[in-house]
XYZ file of N, CA and C in Angstrom:
693
model
N 176.051 17.839 9.902
C 174.959 17.803 8.969
C 175.151 17.992 7.879
N 174.370 17.524 7.261
C 174.645 17.707 5.452
C 174.525 18.753 5.148
N 174.819 18.848 3.591
C 174.697 19.764 2.727
C 173.181 20.506 2.242
N 172.249 20.261 2.613
C 170.699 20.520 2.454
C 170.263 20.770 3.736
N 170.704 20.536 4.963
C 170.701 21.080 6.118
C 171.113 22.408 6.752
N 172.764 22.441 6.097
C 173.679 23.568 6.222
C 172.860 24.254 5.142
N 172.503 24.126 3.723
C 171.489 25.572 3.015
C 170.209 25.714 3.665
N 169.738 24.659 4.446
C 168.072 25.773 4.979
C 168.282 26.341 5.985
N 169.973 26.528 7.227
C 170.166 26.828 8.293
C 170.563 28.506 7.746
N 171.555 27.957 6.634
C 172.354 29.653 6.534
C 171.027 30.741 5.878
N 170.640 29.812 4.948
C 169.001 30.927 4.477
C 167.921 31.439 5.902
N 167.969 30.025 6.617
C 167.129 30.714 7.849
C 167.970 31.803 8.818
N 168.823 31.662 9.141
C 170.215 32.351 9.272
C 169.884 34.073 9.144
N 170.238 34.089 7.741
C 170.164 35.556 6.733
C 169.092 36.152 7.095
N 167.849 34.653 7.186
C 166.560 35.394 7.292
C 166.393 36.147 8.561
N 166.719 35.645 9.563
C 166.392 36.195 10.520
C 167.491 37.321 11.502
N 168.588 36.984 10.244
C 169.770 38.606 10.714
C 168.876 39.898 10.126
N 168.730 39.641 9.106
C 167.928 40.754 8.545
C 169.116 41.523 7.659
N 168.495 43.153 7.978
C 169.540 44.055 7.445
C 171.045 43.855 7.839
N 170.940 43.059 9.004
C 172.250 43.337 10.011
C 173.024 41.719 9.231
N 172.681 41.206 8.163
C 173.455 40.361 7.757
C 174.451 39.467 8.596
N 175.116 38.632 7.417
C 176.004 37.816 8.351
C 177.568 37.221 7.691
N 178.482 37.582 8.023
C 179.635 37.378 7.238
C 180.047 35.452 6.876
N 180.640 35.410 5.871
C 181.346 34.109 5.526
C 182.385 33.438 6.913
N 182.687 34.327 7.710
C 183.159 33.619 8.746
C 182.339 33.391 9.831
N 181.509 34.115 10.116
C 180.479 34.039 11.035
C 179.550 32.849 10.733
N 179.148 32.364 9.425
C 178.199 31.357 8.968
C 179.344 30.115 9.367
N 180.791 29.922 8.902
C 181.408 29.082 8.817
C 182.021 28.871 10.449
N 181.880 29.827 10.945
C 182.116 29.443 12.756
C 180.791 28.148 13.122
N 180.055 29.142 12.699
C 178.398 28.511 13.100
C 178.242 27.319 12.404
N 178.573 26.880 11.487
C 177.976 25.343 10.624
C 179.465 24.736 10.567
N 180.525 25.070 11.452
C 181.791 24.434 11.901
C 182.702 23.846 9.940
N 182.384 24.367 9.261
C 183.272 24.318 7.817
C 183.427 25.206 7.338
N 184.612 25.751 6.398
C 185.636 26.673 5.866
C 184.922 27.757 5.291
N 185.361 29.414 5.417
C 184.321 30.367 4.954
C 184.568 30.041 3.251
N 185.554 29.283 2.842
C 184.984 29.085 1.422
C 183.893 28.137 1.157
N 183.531 27.177 1.741
C 182.371 25.957 2.252
C 181.622 26.874 2.001
N 181.382 28.612 2.755
C 179.786 29.057 2.823
C 179.621 30.167 1.596
N 180.675 30.164 0.801
C 180.584 31.115 0.078
C 179.959 29.741 -1.182
N 180.905 29.002 -1.309
C 179.918 27.976 -2.778
C 178.245 27.888 -1.891
N 177.731 27.752 -0.927
C 176.877 27.716 -0.403
C 176.088 28.291 -1.124
N 176.392 29.884 -0.230
C 175.660 30.535 -1.303
C 175.458 31.262 -2.484
N 176.469 31.226 -3.247
C 176.134 31.021 -4.807
C 175.155 29.774 -5.083
N 175.159 28.714 -4.345
C 174.217 27.650 -4.709
C 172.765 28.368 -4.022
N 172.483 29.132 -3.485
C 171.173 29.285 -2.998
C 170.738 30.837 -3.655
N 171.789 31.441 -4.016
C 171.352 32.921 -5.164
C 171.561 31.558 -6.418
N 171.799 30.882 -7.096
C 171.308 29.779 -7.889
C 170.174 29.613 -8.387
N 169.459 29.176 -7.127
C 167.892 28.493 -6.755
C 167.123 29.558 -6.397
N 167.176 31.104 -6.360
C 166.955 32.385 -6.718
C 166.216 33.065 -5.152
N 167.091 32.577 -4.589
C 166.803 33.142 -3.317
C 167.811 34.868 -3.263
N 166.989 35.752 -2.724
C 167.743 37.053 -2.871
C 168.646 37.347 -1.911
N 170.491 36.623 -1.788
C 171.055 36.803 -1.098
C 172.459 38.173 -1.937
N 172.568 38.637 -1.878
C 173.323 39.877 -1.202
C 174.729 40.155 -0.658
N 176.276 40.241 -1.593
C 176.771 40.204 -0.604
C 177.094 42.190 -0.243
N 177.281 42.687 0.691
C 177.353 43.817 1.427
C 178.958 44.223 1.265
N 179.221 45.206 0.912
C 181.075 45.598 0.734
C 181.132 46.534 2.495
N 182.374 46.666 2.544
C 182.574 47.319 3.576
C 183.295 47.203 4.928
N 183.097 48.093 5.967
C 183.238 47.428 7.285
C 182.502 46.487 7.616
N 181.225 47.444 7.520
C 179.706 46.031 8.131
C 179.476 45.039 6.986
N 180.394 44.981 6.057
C 180.001 43.886 5.162
C 179.501 42.744 5.502
N 179.107 41.847 4.463
C 178.700 40.445 4.867
C 177.272 40.087 3.710
N 176.522 39.007 4.416
C 175.422 38.348 3.110
C 174.428 38.942 3.655
N 173.536 39.282 2.965
C 172.543 39.787 3.298
C 171.255 39.603 2.167
N 170.279 39.028 3.345
C 168.761 38.948 2.017
C 167.469 39.370 2.984
N 166.417 39.747 1.776
C 166.151 40.348 1.828
C 164.488 39.369 3.137
N 164.288 39.850 4.362
C 163.348 38.979 4.769
C 162.003 38.800 4.207
N 161.763 40.333 3.441
C 160.432 39.858 2.497
C 160.437 38.921 1.634
N 161.100 39.029 1.132
C 161.167 38.190 0.288
C 161.449 36.362 -0.181
N 161.687 36.010 1.293
C 162.183 34.628 1.993
C 160.458 33.885 2.566
N 159.782 32.644 2.442
C 159.112 31.988 2.908
C 158.922 31.778 4.135
N 158.640 31.609 4.940
C 158.403 30.913 6.639
C 158.160 29.417 6.096
N 158.845 28.961 7.235
C 158.833 26.777 6.493
C 157.550 26.702 6.395
N 157.252 25.986 5.474
C 155.786 25.768 4.558
C 155.598 24.566 5.250
N 153.779 24.330 5.361
C 153.698 23.011 5.856
C 152.979 22.114 4.684
N 154.269 21.304 4.547
C 154.048 20.701 3.227
C 154.570 19.060 3.817
N 153.466 18.042 3.387
C 153.993 16.724 3.933
C 154.761 15.916 3.483
N 155.658 14.798 4.605
C 156.922 13.840 3.307
C 155.922 13.214 2.195
N 154.766 12.939 2.584
C 154.385 12.327 1.221
C 153.780 13.248 0.330
N 153.633 14.543 0.377
C 153.447 15.537 -1.142
C 154.454 15.575 -1.122
N 155.703 16.116 -0.399
C 156.844 15.840 -1.749
C 157.336 14.633 -2.049
N 157.376 13.728 -1.802
C 157.757 12.545 -2.770
C 156.699 12.772 -3.585
N 155.682 12.890 -3.596
C 154.850 12.509 -4.953
C 155.135 13.464 -6.094
N 155.833 14.568 -5.440
C 156.530 16.154 -6.504
C 157.333 15.109 -7.061
N 158.619 14.294 -5.970
C 159.691 14.042 -6.481
C 159.534 12.435 -7.115
N 158.381 11.721 -7.218
C 158.146 10.673 -8.011
C 158.091 11.343 -9.360
N 157.157 12.081 -9.603
C 156.337 12.647 -11.037
C 157.585 13.457 -11.751
N 158.155 14.168 -10.802
C 160.209 14.587 -11.489
C 160.581 13.250 -12.196
N 161.231 12.486 -11.323
C 161.816 11.053 -11.436
C 161.865 10.497 -12.526
N 160.028 10.379 -13.127
C 159.243 8.994 -13.884
C 159.704 9.811 -15.273
N 160.248 11.084 -15.307
C 159.891 11.717 -16.303
C 161.229 12.629 -16.398
N 162.221 11.693 -16.154
C 163.650 12.031 -15.888
C 163.724 12.743 -17.709
N 164.394 14.221 -18.100
C 165.286 14.559 -18.984
C 163.451 15.290 -19.619
N 162.353 15.121 -19.210
C 161.223 15.673 -19.599
C 161.383 17.291 -19.768
N 160.852 18.092 -21.078
C 160.668 19.611 -21.051
C 160.735 19.986 -19.761
N 161.308 20.804 -19.140
C 161.426 21.718 -17.817
C 161.649 21.010 -16.906
N 162.686 19.785 -17.317
C 163.024 18.882 -15.908
C 163.832 19.863 -14.937
N 164.870 20.740 -15.370
C 165.574 21.461 -14.722
C 165.161 22.427 -13.617
N 163.791 22.388 -14.477
C 163.207 23.823 -14.028
C 162.232 23.244 -12.349
N 161.710 22.117 -12.986
C 160.969 21.239 -12.067
C 161.789 20.705 -10.904
N 163.042 20.025 -11.242
C 164.166 20.136 -9.686
C 164.490 21.205 -9.063
N 164.361 22.044 -9.455
C 164.482 23.673 -9.294
C 164.118 23.589 -7.742
N 162.673 23.816 -8.823
C 161.290 24.000 -7.430
C 161.070 23.270 -6.644
N 161.741 21.851 -7.127
C 161.408 20.864 -5.910
C 162.781 21.104 -4.441
N 163.550 21.407 -5.048
C 164.885 22.148 -4.108
C 164.341 23.423 -3.532
N 163.117 24.251 -3.898
C 162.927 25.413 -2.928
C 162.125 25.046 -1.820
N 161.443 23.891 -2.621
C 160.586 23.371 -1.160
C 160.813 22.746 -0.391
N 161.805 21.745 -0.326
C 162.805 21.202 0.567
C 163.141 22.500 1.524
N 163.470 22.857 0.854
C 164.658 24.310 1.514
C 163.950 25.215 2.394
N 162.627 25.318 2.216
C 161.730 25.678 2.899
C 160.820 25.142 3.724
N 161.213 23.741 4.331
C 160.220 22.789 5.289
C 161.221 22.964 6.550
N 159.986 22.819 7.177
C 160.762 22.366 8.901
C 161.834 21.566 8.538
N 162.867 21.374 9.414
C 163.799 20.427 9.125
C 163.194 18.971 9.266
N 162.756 18.784 10.722
C 162.029 16.948 11.121
C 161.195 16.930 9.331
N 160.160 17.580 8.774
C 159.604 17.189 7.870
C 160.281 17.010 6.643
N 161.274 17.867 6.299
C 162.364 17.476 5.402
C 163.431 15.816 5.304
N 163.683 16.054 6.769
C 164.342 14.526 6.969
C 163.140 13.343 6.813
N 162.183 13.384 7.095
C 160.537 12.365 6.917
C 160.239 12.421 5.271
N 160.438 13.766 4.742
C 160.540 13.565 3.278
C 161.737 12.789 2.473
N 162.979 13.134 2.727
C 164.132 12.464 2.172
C 163.693 10.908 2.618
N 163.400 10.316 3.729
C 163.792 9.111 4.284
C 162.820 8.251 2.761
N 161.468 8.647 2.845
C 160.044 8.360 2.350
C 160.586 8.154 0.520
N 161.610 9.275 0.181
C 161.750 8.875 -1.031
C 162.738 8.515 -1.381
N 163.552 7.768 -0.363
C 164.605 6.857 -0.903
C 163.838 5.124 -0.782
N 162.971 5.506 -0.488
C 161.541 3.805 -0.564
C 161.152 4.174 -1.824
N 161.135 5.114 -2.761
C 160.731 5.257 -3.982
C 161.130 4.789 -5.002
N 161.883 4.174 -5.894
C 162.528 3.613 -6.557
C 161.904 3.757 -8.357
N 162.915 4.314 -9.185
C 161.996 4.579 -10.962
C 163.560 4.455 -11.498
N 162.548 3.506 -12.692
C 163.657 4.238 -13.757
C 163.922 5.051 -14.572
N 165.075 5.796 -14.526
C 165.485 6.992 -14.846
C 165.892 6.930 -16.218
N 165.004 6.259 -17.330
C 165.498 6.223 -18.852
C 164.690 7.429 -19.734
N 165.709 8.256 -20.104
C 165.681 9.651 -20.658
C 164.758 9.339 -21.939
N 163.889 9.763 -21.961
C 163.176 9.842 -23.543
C 162.477 11.278 -24.007
N 163.529 11.965 -23.783
C 163.730 13.310 -24.261
C 164.784 13.812 -24.929
N 165.700 13.510 -25.305
C 167.177 13.297 -26.508
C 168.238 14.308 -25.688
N 169.051 14.568 -26.219
C 169.782 15.710 -26.012
C 169.386 16.644 -25.369
N 170.151 17.065 -23.653
C 169.546 18.017 -22.748
C 169.812 19.153 -23.940
N 170.978 19.520 -24.457
C 171.187 20.794 -25.148
C 169.855 21.334 -26.470
N 169.723 20.525 -27.026
C 168.676 20.702 -27.713
C 167.244 20.772 -27.419
N 166.933 19.921 -25.934
C 165.854 20.547 -25.190
C 165.807 21.555 -24.225
N 166.600 22.091 -24.233
C 166.992 23.561 -23.361
C 166.651 24.186 -24.335
N 166.709 24.539 -25.811
C 166.848 24.914 -26.620
C 165.418 25.255 -27.045
N 165.057 23.574 -27.210
C 163.453 23.948 -27.694
C 162.212 24.130 -26.586
N 163.207 23.768 -25.444
C 161.878 25.047 -23.980
C 162.258 26.694 -24.514
N 163.436 26.771 -24.714
C 163.281 27.716 -24.489
C 162.710 28.929 -25.788
N 162.683 28.013 -26.963
C 161.799 28.795 -28.583
C 160.618 28.807 -27.329
N 159.907 27.592 -27.405
C 158.764 27.745 -26.728
C 158.332 28.713 -26.077
N 159.069 28.911 -24.825
C 158.559 30.255 -23.819
C 158.705 31.296 -24.669
N 159.667 31.930 -25.836
C 159.709 33.126 -25.661
C 159.088 33.283 -27.205
N 158.576 32.370 -27.609
C 157.558 32.338 -29.063
C 158.891 32.477 -30.366
N 160.252 31.765 -30.135
C 161.072 32.061 -31.251
C 160.621 30.553 -32.579
N 161.525 31.310 -33.385
C 161.606 30.074 -34.549
C 163.108 29.065 -34.234
N 162.540 27.889 -34.213
C 163.927 27.079 -33.863
C 164.573 26.624 -35.420
N 166.068 26.482 -35.086
C 166.687 25.896 -36.755
C 166.614 24.625 -35.673
N 166.402 23.297 -36.594
C 166.645 21.943 -36.340
C 166.991 21.136 -37.172
N 168.118 20.521 -36.498
C 168.704 18.756 -37.317
C 168.198 17.921 -37.185
N 167.226 17.246 -37.673
C 166.795 15.954 -37.656
C 166.643 14.768 -38.173
N 166.799 13.621 -37.474
C 166.874 12.554 -38.402
C 165.728 11.444 -37.802
N 164.824 11.002 -38.934
C 163.374 10.664 -39.191
C 163.572 8.935 -38.876
N 162.628 8.555 -38.929
C 162.549 7.013 -38.393
C 163.241 6.177 -39.875
N 163.113 7.299 -41.461
C 163.891 6.104 -41.688
C 165.342 6.532 -42.238
N 165.963 7.144 -40.872
C 167.293 7.674 -40.880
C 167.490 8.550 -41.917
N 166.889 9.513 -42.272
C 167.091 10.813 -43.261
C 167.354 11.629 -41.901
N 168.402 13.021 -42.669
C 168.605 14.056 -41.770
C 168.378 15.271 -42.517
N 167.543 16.203 -41.477
C 167.721 17.231 -42.828
C 167.548 18.054 -41.957
N 167.706 19.658 -41.907
C 167.843 20.607 -41.321
C 166.623 21.267 -42.021
N 166.143 22.169 -40.962
C 164.326 22.567 -41.142
C 164.550 24.130 -39.855
N 163.747 25.021 -40.483
C 162.889 25.583 -39.556
C 161.510 25.536 -39.187
N 161.863 25.681 -37.877
C 160.378 25.585 -37.321
C 159.647 26.159 -36.619
N 158.398 26.226 -36.320
C 157.672 27.202 -35.376
C 156.864 26.526 -34.466
N 157.425 26.566 -32.843
C 157.194 25.818 -31.875
C 155.961 26.001 -31.531
N 155.058 24.524 -31.054
C 153.703 25.409 -30.557
C 153.167 24.912 -29.606
N 153.541 23.062 -29.282
C 153.380 22.405 -28.109
C 153.980 21.276 -27.939
N 154.502 20.941 -26.687
C 155.015 19.807 -26.449
C 154.445 18.569 -26.230
N 154.406 17.389 -26.279
C 153.327 16.409 -26.181
C 153.815 15.376 -25.981
N 153.634 14.177 -25.266
C 153.701 13.027 -24.689
C 153.529 11.835 -24.956
N 153.317 11.041 -25.751
C 152.269 10.078 -25.594
C 153.146 9.326 -26.737
N 152.500 7.613 -26.213
C 153.639 6.106 -26.642
C 154.856 6.453 -26.118
N 155.415 7.031 -25.153
C 156.275 6.452 -24.235
C 157.183 7.331 -24.895
N 157.088 8.796 -25.334
C 157.935 9.237 -26.357
C 157.044 10.956 -26.182
N 158.405 11.928 -25.866
C 158.118 13.137 -25.818
C 158.679 13.951 -27.532
N 157.819 14.352 -27.738
C 157.445 15.167 -29.212
C 156.998 16.981 -29.067
N 157.848 17.460 -29.877
C 157.631 18.659 -30.232
C 156.425 18.880 -31.740
N 155.297 19.174 -31.069
C 154.536 19.881 -32.678
C 155.194 21.323 -33.034
N 155.395 21.136 -34.457
C 155.283 22.262 -34.977
C 155.554 22.973 -36.231
N 155.527 23.769 -37.016
C 154.652 23.771 -38.254
C 156.123 24.335 -38.839
N 156.232 23.581 -39.347
C 157.621 23.500 -40.684
C 157.400 24.471 -41.922
N 158.352 25.225 -42.064
C 158.514 26.383 -42.439
C 158.703 25.551 -43.971
N 159.744 24.810 -43.977
C 160.053 24.144 -45.204
C 158.369 23.088 -45.945
N 158.278 22.580 -45.352
C 156.457 21.988 -45.556
C 155.627 23.073 -45.551
N 155.400 24.118 -44.801
C 154.294 25.044 -44.468
C 153.380 24.069 -44.055
N 153.614 23.073 -43.211
C 152.427 22.105 -42.799
C 152.949 22.352 -40.883
N 152.049 21.302 -39.960
C 152.266 20.912 -38.864
C 152.675 19.481 -39.152
N 154.122 19.630 -38.283
C 154.978 18.073 -38.020
C 155.262 18.029 -37.024
N 155.464 16.373 -36.585
C 155.456 16.015 -34.997
C 157.260 15.537 -35.294
N 157.713 16.270 -34.259
C 159.430 15.825 -34.097
C 159.491 15.259 -32.873
N 159.648 13.659 -32.670
C 160.479 13.146 -31.820
C 161.929 13.643 -30.874
N 161.269 14.352 -29.646
C 162.667 14.884 -29.286
C 164.169 13.942 -29.250
N 163.754 12.828 -29.397
C 165.698 11.674 -28.951
C 165.601 12.058 -30.198
N 164.986 12.395 -31.807
C 165.611 11.891 -32.915
C 166.159 13.645 -33.436
N 166.077 14.835 -32.776
C 166.429 16.037 -32.977
C 168.094 16.070 -32.635
N 169.239 16.040 -33.119
C 170.208 16.503 -32.998
C 170.791 17.360 -33.092
N 170.604 18.245 -33.069
C 170.414 19.702 -32.933
C 169.623 20.629 -32.754
N 169.309 21.999 -31.810
C 168.547 22.529 -31.994
C 169.115 24.167 -31.583
N 168.354 25.275 -32.291
C 169.210 26.248 -31.936
C 168.180 27.394 -31.979
N 168.299 28.195 -31.328
C 166.936 29.185 -30.720
C 167.377 30.343 -31.862
N 166.595 30.840 -32.967
C 166.677 32.384 -33.625
C 166.359 33.342 -32.993
N 166.556 34.409 -34.149
C 165.997 35.933 -33.451
C 164.761 35.987 -34.143
N 163.615 35.164 -35.021
C 162.697 35.408 -35.524
C 161.760 34.928 -35.004
N 160.994 35.454 -34.921
C 160.093 35.964 -33.840
C 158.517 34.356 -34.152
N 158.076 33.577 -33.989
C 158.010 32.410 -34.366
C 155.917 32.716 -34.675
N 155.590 31.819 -35.392
C 153.935 32.189 -36.273
C 153.170 31.594 -34.864
N 152.135 32.040 -34.118
C 151.304 30.669 -33.894
C 150.122 30.569 -34.607
N 150.329 29.274 -34.327
C 149.373 28.139 -34.739
C 148.060 27.690 -33.881
N 146.757 28.006 -33.977
C 145.313 27.734 -33.089
C 145.997 26.090 -32.433
N 145.778 26.403 -31.474
C 146.210 25.021 -30.474
C 144.874 23.333 -31.274
N 143.853 24.101 -31.481
C 143.080 23.736 -31.904
C 142.779 22.551 -33.300
N 143.403 23.759 -33.882
C 143.864 23.306 -35.229
C 145.127 22.215 -35.236
N 145.871 21.634 -34.227
C 146.458 20.275 -34.711
C 145.981 18.994 -34.114
N 144.965 19.219 -33.545
C 144.349 18.009 -33.732
C 143.282 17.820 -32.613
N 142.392 16.690 -32.928
C 142.169 16.125 -32.030
C 143.064 15.428 -30.756
N 143.087 15.708 -29.649
C 143.967 15.022 -28.756
C 143.023 13.575 -28.189
N 143.841 12.537 -27.915
C 143.099 11.157 -27.476
C 142.534 11.827 -26.046
N 141.255 10.859 -26.389
C 140.442 11.493 -24.467
C 141.067 11.218 -23.033
N 142.565 10.403 -23.226
C 142.840 10.370 -21.950
C 144.237 11.571 -21.625
N 144.243 12.503 -22.981
C 145.333 13.559 -23.043
C 144.507 15.026 -22.586
N 145.577 15.645 -21.800
C 144.569 16.954 -21.453
C 146.171 18.009 -21.186
N 146.003 19.226 -21.524
C 147.193 19.921 -21.256
C 147.552 20.601 -19.612
N 148.773 20.309 -19.717
C 149.732 20.183 -18.029
C 148.479 20.980 -17.420
N 148.314 22.054 -17.775
C 147.501 22.936 -16.860
C 146.026 22.549 -16.574
N 145.642 21.387 -16.873
C 144.392 20.846 -16.411
C 144.163 19.957 -15.862
N 145.472 19.328 -15.566
C 145.366 18.531 -14.642
C 145.535 18.276 -13.256
């Protein structure tokens, strides 16, 4: 049994066990692995957002709230492959990590047969995984600042190879002409600027609250552009 199937099995085993729970030793015997492997698997499920906790004492073990879990989802292999292809096509895009976590959650609640079909189909879709969104640490800081509405401290290298340090109010993320951009109000220039993400050398979230600029004042998008929410 591969790890993906084992994670699904552990999750469903704990869901069925309800408040009785299962110990690491019981799960290890069921899946023929070591208790240490089970503990790593449980930690991975917790990291993915599944509500598993360890109960101490004589009747201790791992417990999951059945009301907080989903039954197997009626998702087709083609639908999952479409999600996987969309994520892979823009590897390194803003919120890429969260998208991959969401896909893993979908896979974890699929029926095993459907999940195997989805895995087989995605292996037949190949995509060049070039990264167009720059340094992952800077990208995560930009994502956080945009979400929390915080000012960003940027070190940016422009097209003329000039490096500057700026404080900016993040407004939107835009993908155009094959690159990702942060559109932000530059506090030094007191105007909107487009910062290409792969030219951001460093980004740090500050404690300052960002000033919002009406999206319509950013400009008229191309006729083929639209917010992700409208797609």
